[in-house]
XYZ file of C-alpha atoms in Angstrom:
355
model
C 0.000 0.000 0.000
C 0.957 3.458 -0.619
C 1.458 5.638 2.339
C -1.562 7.214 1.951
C -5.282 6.354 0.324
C -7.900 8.964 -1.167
C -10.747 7.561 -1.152
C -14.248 9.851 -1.981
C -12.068 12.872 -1.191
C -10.337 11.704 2.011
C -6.876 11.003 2.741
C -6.694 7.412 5.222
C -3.762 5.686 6.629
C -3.810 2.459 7.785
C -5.416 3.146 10.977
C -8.573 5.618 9.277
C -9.078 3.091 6.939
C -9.860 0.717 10.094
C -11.929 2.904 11.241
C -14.148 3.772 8.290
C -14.489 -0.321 7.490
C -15.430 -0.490 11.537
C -17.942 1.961 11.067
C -18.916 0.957 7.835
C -19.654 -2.345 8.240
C -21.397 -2.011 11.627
C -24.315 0.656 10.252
C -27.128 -1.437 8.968
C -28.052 1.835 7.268
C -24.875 1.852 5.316
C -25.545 1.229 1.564
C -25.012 -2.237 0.054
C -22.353 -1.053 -2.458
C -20.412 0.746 0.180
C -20.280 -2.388 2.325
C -18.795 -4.833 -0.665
C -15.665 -1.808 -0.805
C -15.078 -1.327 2.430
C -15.947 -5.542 3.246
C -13.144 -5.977 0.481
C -10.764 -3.500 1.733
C -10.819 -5.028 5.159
C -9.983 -8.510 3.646
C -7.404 -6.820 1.956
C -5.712 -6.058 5.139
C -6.375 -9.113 7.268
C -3.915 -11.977 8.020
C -4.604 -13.751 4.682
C -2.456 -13.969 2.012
C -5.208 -14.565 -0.552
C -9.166 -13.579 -1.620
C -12.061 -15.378 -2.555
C -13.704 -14.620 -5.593
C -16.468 -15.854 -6.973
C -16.600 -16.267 -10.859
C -19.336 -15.110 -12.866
C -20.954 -18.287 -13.987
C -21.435 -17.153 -17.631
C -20.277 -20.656 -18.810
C -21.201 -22.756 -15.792
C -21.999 -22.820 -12.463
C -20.287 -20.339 -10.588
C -17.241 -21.057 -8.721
C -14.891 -19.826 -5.839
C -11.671 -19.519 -6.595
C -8.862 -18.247 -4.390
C -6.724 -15.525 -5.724
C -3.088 -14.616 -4.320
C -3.187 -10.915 -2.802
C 0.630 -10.649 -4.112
C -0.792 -11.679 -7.435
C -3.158 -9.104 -7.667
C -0.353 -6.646 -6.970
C 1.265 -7.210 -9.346
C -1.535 -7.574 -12.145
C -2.516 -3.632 -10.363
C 1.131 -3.160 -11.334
C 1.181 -4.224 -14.589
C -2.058 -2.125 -15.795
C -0.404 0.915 -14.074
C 2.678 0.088 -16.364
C 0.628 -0.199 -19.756
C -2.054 2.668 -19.473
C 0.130 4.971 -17.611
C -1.349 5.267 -14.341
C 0.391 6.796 -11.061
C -0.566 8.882 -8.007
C -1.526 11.950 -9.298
C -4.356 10.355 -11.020
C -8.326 9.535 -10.077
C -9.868 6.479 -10.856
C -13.832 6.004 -10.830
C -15.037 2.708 -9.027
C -18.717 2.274 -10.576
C -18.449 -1.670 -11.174
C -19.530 -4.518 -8.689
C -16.428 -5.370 -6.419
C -18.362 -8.893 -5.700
C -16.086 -9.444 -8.716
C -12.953 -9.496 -9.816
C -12.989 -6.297 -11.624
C -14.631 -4.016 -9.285
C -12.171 -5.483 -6.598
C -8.552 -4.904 -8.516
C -9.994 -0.997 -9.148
C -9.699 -1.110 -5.069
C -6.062 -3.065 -5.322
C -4.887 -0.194 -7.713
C -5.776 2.322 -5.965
C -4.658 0.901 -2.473
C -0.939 0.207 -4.562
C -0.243 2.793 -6.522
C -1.951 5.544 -4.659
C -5.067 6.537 -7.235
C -7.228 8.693 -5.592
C -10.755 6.651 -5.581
C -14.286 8.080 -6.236
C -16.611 5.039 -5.433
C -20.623 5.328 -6.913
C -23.266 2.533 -6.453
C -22.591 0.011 -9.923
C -25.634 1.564 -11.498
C -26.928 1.412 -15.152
C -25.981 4.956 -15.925
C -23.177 6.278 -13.767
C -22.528 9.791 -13.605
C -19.828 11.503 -12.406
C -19.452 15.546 -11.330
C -15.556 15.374 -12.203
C -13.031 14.850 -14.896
C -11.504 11.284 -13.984
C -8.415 9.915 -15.349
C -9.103 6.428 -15.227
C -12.345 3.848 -15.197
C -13.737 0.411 -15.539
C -16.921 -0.643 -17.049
C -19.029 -2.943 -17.718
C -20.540 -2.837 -21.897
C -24.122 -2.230 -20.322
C -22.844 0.631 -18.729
C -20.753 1.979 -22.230
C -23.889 1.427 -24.201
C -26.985 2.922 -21.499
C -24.655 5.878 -21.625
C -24.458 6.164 -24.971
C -28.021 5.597 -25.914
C -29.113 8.057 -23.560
C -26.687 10.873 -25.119
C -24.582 10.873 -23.028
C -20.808 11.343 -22.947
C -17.843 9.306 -22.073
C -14.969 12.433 -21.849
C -15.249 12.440 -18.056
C -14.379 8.865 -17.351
C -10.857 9.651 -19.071
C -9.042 6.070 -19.899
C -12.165 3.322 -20.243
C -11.464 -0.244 -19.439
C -14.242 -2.410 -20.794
C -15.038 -5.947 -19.593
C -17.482 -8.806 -17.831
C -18.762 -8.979 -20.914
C -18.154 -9.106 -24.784
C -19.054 -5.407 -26.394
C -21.562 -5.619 -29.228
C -20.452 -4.477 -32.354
C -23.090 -1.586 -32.853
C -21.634 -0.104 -30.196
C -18.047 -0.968 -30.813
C -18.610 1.235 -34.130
C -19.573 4.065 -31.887
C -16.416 3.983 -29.699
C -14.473 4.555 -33.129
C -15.449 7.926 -33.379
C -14.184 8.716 -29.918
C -10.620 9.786 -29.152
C -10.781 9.136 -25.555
C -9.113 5.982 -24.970
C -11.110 2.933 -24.736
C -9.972 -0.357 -24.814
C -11.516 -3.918 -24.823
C -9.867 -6.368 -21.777
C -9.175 -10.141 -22.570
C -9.236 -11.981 -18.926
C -10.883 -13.810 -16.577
C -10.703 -14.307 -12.584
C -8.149 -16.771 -12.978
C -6.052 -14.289 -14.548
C -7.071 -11.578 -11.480
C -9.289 -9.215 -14.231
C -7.305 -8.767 -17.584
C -4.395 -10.267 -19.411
C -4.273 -8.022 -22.454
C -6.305 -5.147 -24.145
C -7.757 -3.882 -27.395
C -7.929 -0.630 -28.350
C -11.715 0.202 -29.142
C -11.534 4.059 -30.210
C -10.066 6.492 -32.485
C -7.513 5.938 -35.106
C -5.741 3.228 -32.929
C -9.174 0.933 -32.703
C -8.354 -2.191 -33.736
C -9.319 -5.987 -33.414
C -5.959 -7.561 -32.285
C -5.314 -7.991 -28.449
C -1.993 -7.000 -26.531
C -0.874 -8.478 -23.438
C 0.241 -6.435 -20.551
C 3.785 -6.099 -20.207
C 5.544 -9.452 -19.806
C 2.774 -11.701 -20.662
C 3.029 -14.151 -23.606
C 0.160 -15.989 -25.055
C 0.387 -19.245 -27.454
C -2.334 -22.077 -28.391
C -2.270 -25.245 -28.523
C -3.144 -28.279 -30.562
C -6.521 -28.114 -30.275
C -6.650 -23.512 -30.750
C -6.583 -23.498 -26.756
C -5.088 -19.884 -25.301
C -2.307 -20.638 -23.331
C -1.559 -17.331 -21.251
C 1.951 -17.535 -19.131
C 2.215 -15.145 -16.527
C 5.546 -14.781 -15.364
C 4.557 -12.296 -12.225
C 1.894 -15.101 -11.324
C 4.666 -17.934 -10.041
C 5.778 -18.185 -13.761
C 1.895 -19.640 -14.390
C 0.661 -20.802 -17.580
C -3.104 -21.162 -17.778
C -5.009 -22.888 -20.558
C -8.283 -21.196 -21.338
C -11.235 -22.311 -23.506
C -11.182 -19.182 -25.628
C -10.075 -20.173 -29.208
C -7.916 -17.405 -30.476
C -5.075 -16.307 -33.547
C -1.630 -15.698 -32.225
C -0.035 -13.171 -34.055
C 2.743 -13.401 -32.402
C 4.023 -14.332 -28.369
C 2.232 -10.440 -26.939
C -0.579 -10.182 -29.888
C -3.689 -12.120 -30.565
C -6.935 -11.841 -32.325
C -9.750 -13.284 -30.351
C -12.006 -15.981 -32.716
C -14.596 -17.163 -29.813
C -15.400 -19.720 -27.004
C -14.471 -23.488 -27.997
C -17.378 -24.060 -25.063
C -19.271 -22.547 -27.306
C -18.340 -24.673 -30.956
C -21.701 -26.165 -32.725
C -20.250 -29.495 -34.801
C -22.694 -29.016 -37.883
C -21.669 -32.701 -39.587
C -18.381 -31.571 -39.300
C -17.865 -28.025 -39.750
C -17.126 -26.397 -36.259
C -19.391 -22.895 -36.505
C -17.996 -20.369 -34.052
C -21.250 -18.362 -33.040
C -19.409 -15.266 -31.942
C -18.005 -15.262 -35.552
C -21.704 -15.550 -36.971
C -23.710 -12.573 -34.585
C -20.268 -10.274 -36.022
C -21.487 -10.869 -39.287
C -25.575 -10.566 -38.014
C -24.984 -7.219 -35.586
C -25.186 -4.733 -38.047
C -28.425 -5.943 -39.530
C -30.396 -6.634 -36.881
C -31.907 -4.815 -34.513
C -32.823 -6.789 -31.390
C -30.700 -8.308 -28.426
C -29.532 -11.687 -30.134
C -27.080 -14.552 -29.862
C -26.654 -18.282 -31.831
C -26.929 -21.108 -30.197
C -26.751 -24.654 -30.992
C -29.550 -28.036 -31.309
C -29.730 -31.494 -31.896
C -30.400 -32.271 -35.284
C -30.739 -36.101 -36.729
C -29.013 -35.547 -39.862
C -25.753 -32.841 -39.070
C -25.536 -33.623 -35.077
C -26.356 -29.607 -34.238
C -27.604 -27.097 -36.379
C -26.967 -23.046 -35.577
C -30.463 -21.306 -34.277
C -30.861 -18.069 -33.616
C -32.540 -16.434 -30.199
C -33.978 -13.404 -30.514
C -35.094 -11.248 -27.336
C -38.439 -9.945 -27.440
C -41.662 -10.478 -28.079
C -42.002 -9.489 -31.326
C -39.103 -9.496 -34.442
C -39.172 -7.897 -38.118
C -39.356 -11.137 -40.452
C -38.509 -9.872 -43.174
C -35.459 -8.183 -41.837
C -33.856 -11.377 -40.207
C -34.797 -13.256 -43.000
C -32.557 -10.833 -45.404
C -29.930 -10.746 -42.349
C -29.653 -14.196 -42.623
C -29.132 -14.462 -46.600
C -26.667 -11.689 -46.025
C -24.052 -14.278 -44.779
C -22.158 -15.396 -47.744
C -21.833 -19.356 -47.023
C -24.901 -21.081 -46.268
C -23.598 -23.802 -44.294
C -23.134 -20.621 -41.662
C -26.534 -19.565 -41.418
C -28.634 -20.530 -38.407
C -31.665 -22.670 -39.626
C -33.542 -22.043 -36.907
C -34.807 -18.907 -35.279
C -36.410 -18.232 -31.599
C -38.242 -15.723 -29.883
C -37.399 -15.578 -26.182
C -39.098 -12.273 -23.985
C -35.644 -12.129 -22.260
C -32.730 -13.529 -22.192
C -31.031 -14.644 -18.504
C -28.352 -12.531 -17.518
C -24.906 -12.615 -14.951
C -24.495 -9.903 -12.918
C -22.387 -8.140 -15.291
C -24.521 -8.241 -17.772
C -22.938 -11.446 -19.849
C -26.051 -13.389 -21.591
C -26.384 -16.699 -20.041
C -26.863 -18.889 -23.285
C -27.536 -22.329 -22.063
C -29.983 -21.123 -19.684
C -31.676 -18.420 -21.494
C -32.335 -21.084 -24.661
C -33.628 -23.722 -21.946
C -36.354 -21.164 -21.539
C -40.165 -21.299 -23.050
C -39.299 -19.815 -26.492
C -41.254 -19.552 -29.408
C -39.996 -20.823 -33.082
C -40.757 -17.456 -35.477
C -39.299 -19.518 -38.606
């Protein structure tokens, strides 16, 4: 820890900070949000050399992992190192530290010395001051935008717990504040590597943080080694292009893989080639079919959908054998608390077939 924390506009030392989690945690009154913080910060500080986080179920059952506290000093370290953070600068906590994401914001600002502004992890946060540095979730980016608002305040944008949809990813383009995409997961304590999302430097290949080298193996598996981690190497199921050892384009989930008889179908790859042409909350999925093994469907959220339009969406994909051949109606979707669409769950749902 740095000698001294700001946090909301006041200076704590070890001892203040006891006392604010003390009289934090004790005041049934206190909000929920401010209990997580100051419930994490007082973990922080205890006799254990680790935290439990809880993952965010997205592609199973949620889990508890425990995560090295000198770990996540060093991963606070190494995002300091590649966006340029130090002392002199604010960062805006308005993410969910049940997480991993909302809790390194805390582990950043405890070791390098950020001055904190905390706000409840709210649709639409707002902000009264110019920050220099802040983490979102792509709900967040896109209520925000839809609502006209701006994203200048925030200063540097970190973007994660969920993948960014590509209507709004063309939005962040015309923005020179700097925006980036994060590749991680709480295994890898919040991000590995990041994509720039705005300006004249957007573009669709991933760099690691400093020192981190990522390779695949036999099967497209990410392998991500972490020197700063114990010299880790962790094997992920996210099927990606290596470019080379610190650069990597990101091609989907192999969890997520339909077999059509044969040909693997990477939905991620498909809704790219869908988003600008349809309108609605969507993803692809996959089903049992007698003759190919699975087929590609698509679920649409709503109650209602244009036809016509997803019918031409649908032709607009150039091979065939890509198209889902089945499409859903489902009122809504099933969601993780950061806003990642639970796909298993939300197609086990009563749906309706529209075609």
């Amino acid at each position: 820890m740095s000698e001294s924390v700001n946090i909301d506009g006041i200076a704590y030392d070890l001892d203040k900070l006891k006392s604010k989690w003390e009289a934090i945690l004790s005041d049934v009154s206190s909000p929920e949000y401010q209990k997580d913080i100051w419930g994490f910060i007082k973990h922080w500080f205890d006799e254990r050399d680790h935290i439990e986080v809880t993952t965010s179920g997205s592609t199973g059952s949620p889990s508890l992992k425990r995560i090295p506290k000198r770990w996540m000093s060093s991963s606070a370290k190494a995002t300091a190192k590649a966006l340029d953070l130090e002392s002199s600068k604010r960062a805006f906590l308005c993410i969910s530290t049940r997480h991993i994401g909302g809790m390194m914001m805390i582990v950043r600002s405890l070791e390098i010395g950020l001055s904190l502004i905390t706000s409840a992890p709210v649709r639409k946060p707002i902000v009264d001051q110019k920050m220099d540095f802040t983490a979102m979730v792509p709900l967040q980016v896109k209520s925000i935008l839809e609502s006209g608002g701006s994203l200048l305040q925030f200063g540097t944008i970190i973007i994660g717990g969920a993948p960014m949809d590509s209507r709004t990813e063309k939005q962040l383009k015309s923005l020179e504040t700097p925006i980036f995409s994060t590749f991680g997961m709480t295994e890898t304590v919040s991000h590995i590597a990041l994509r720039r999302l705005s300006g004249e430097l957007a573009t669709d290949v991933f760099e690691t943080l400093p020192e981190v080298r990522v390779s695949s193996n036999a099967e497209g598996r990410a392998q991500v080694h972490i020197p700063y981690f114990d010299d880790l190497t962790l094997i992920s199921n996210d099927h990606i292009e290596i470019i080379d050892p610190q650069h990597f384009l990101w091609i989907g989930r192999l969890d997520n893989v339909i077999n059509s008889g044969g040909l693997k179908i990477y939905p991620e790859s498909v809704e790219a080639k869908l988003a600008d042409l349809v309108d609605q909350i969507f993803f692809i999925y996959k089903q049992t079919d007698s003759v190919f093994g699975e087929v590609s469907v698509l679920c649409l959220e709503g109650k209602s959908a244009d036809e016509d339009q997803i019918k031409a969406a649908i032709r607009s994909i150039g091979d065939s054998k890509l198209r889902p051949k089945i499409v859903y109606l489902i009122e809504e979707f099933i969601r993780t608390e950061t806003g990642k669409i639970q796909r298993a769950l939300s197609f086990n749902q009563e749906k309706r077939r529209l075609f």
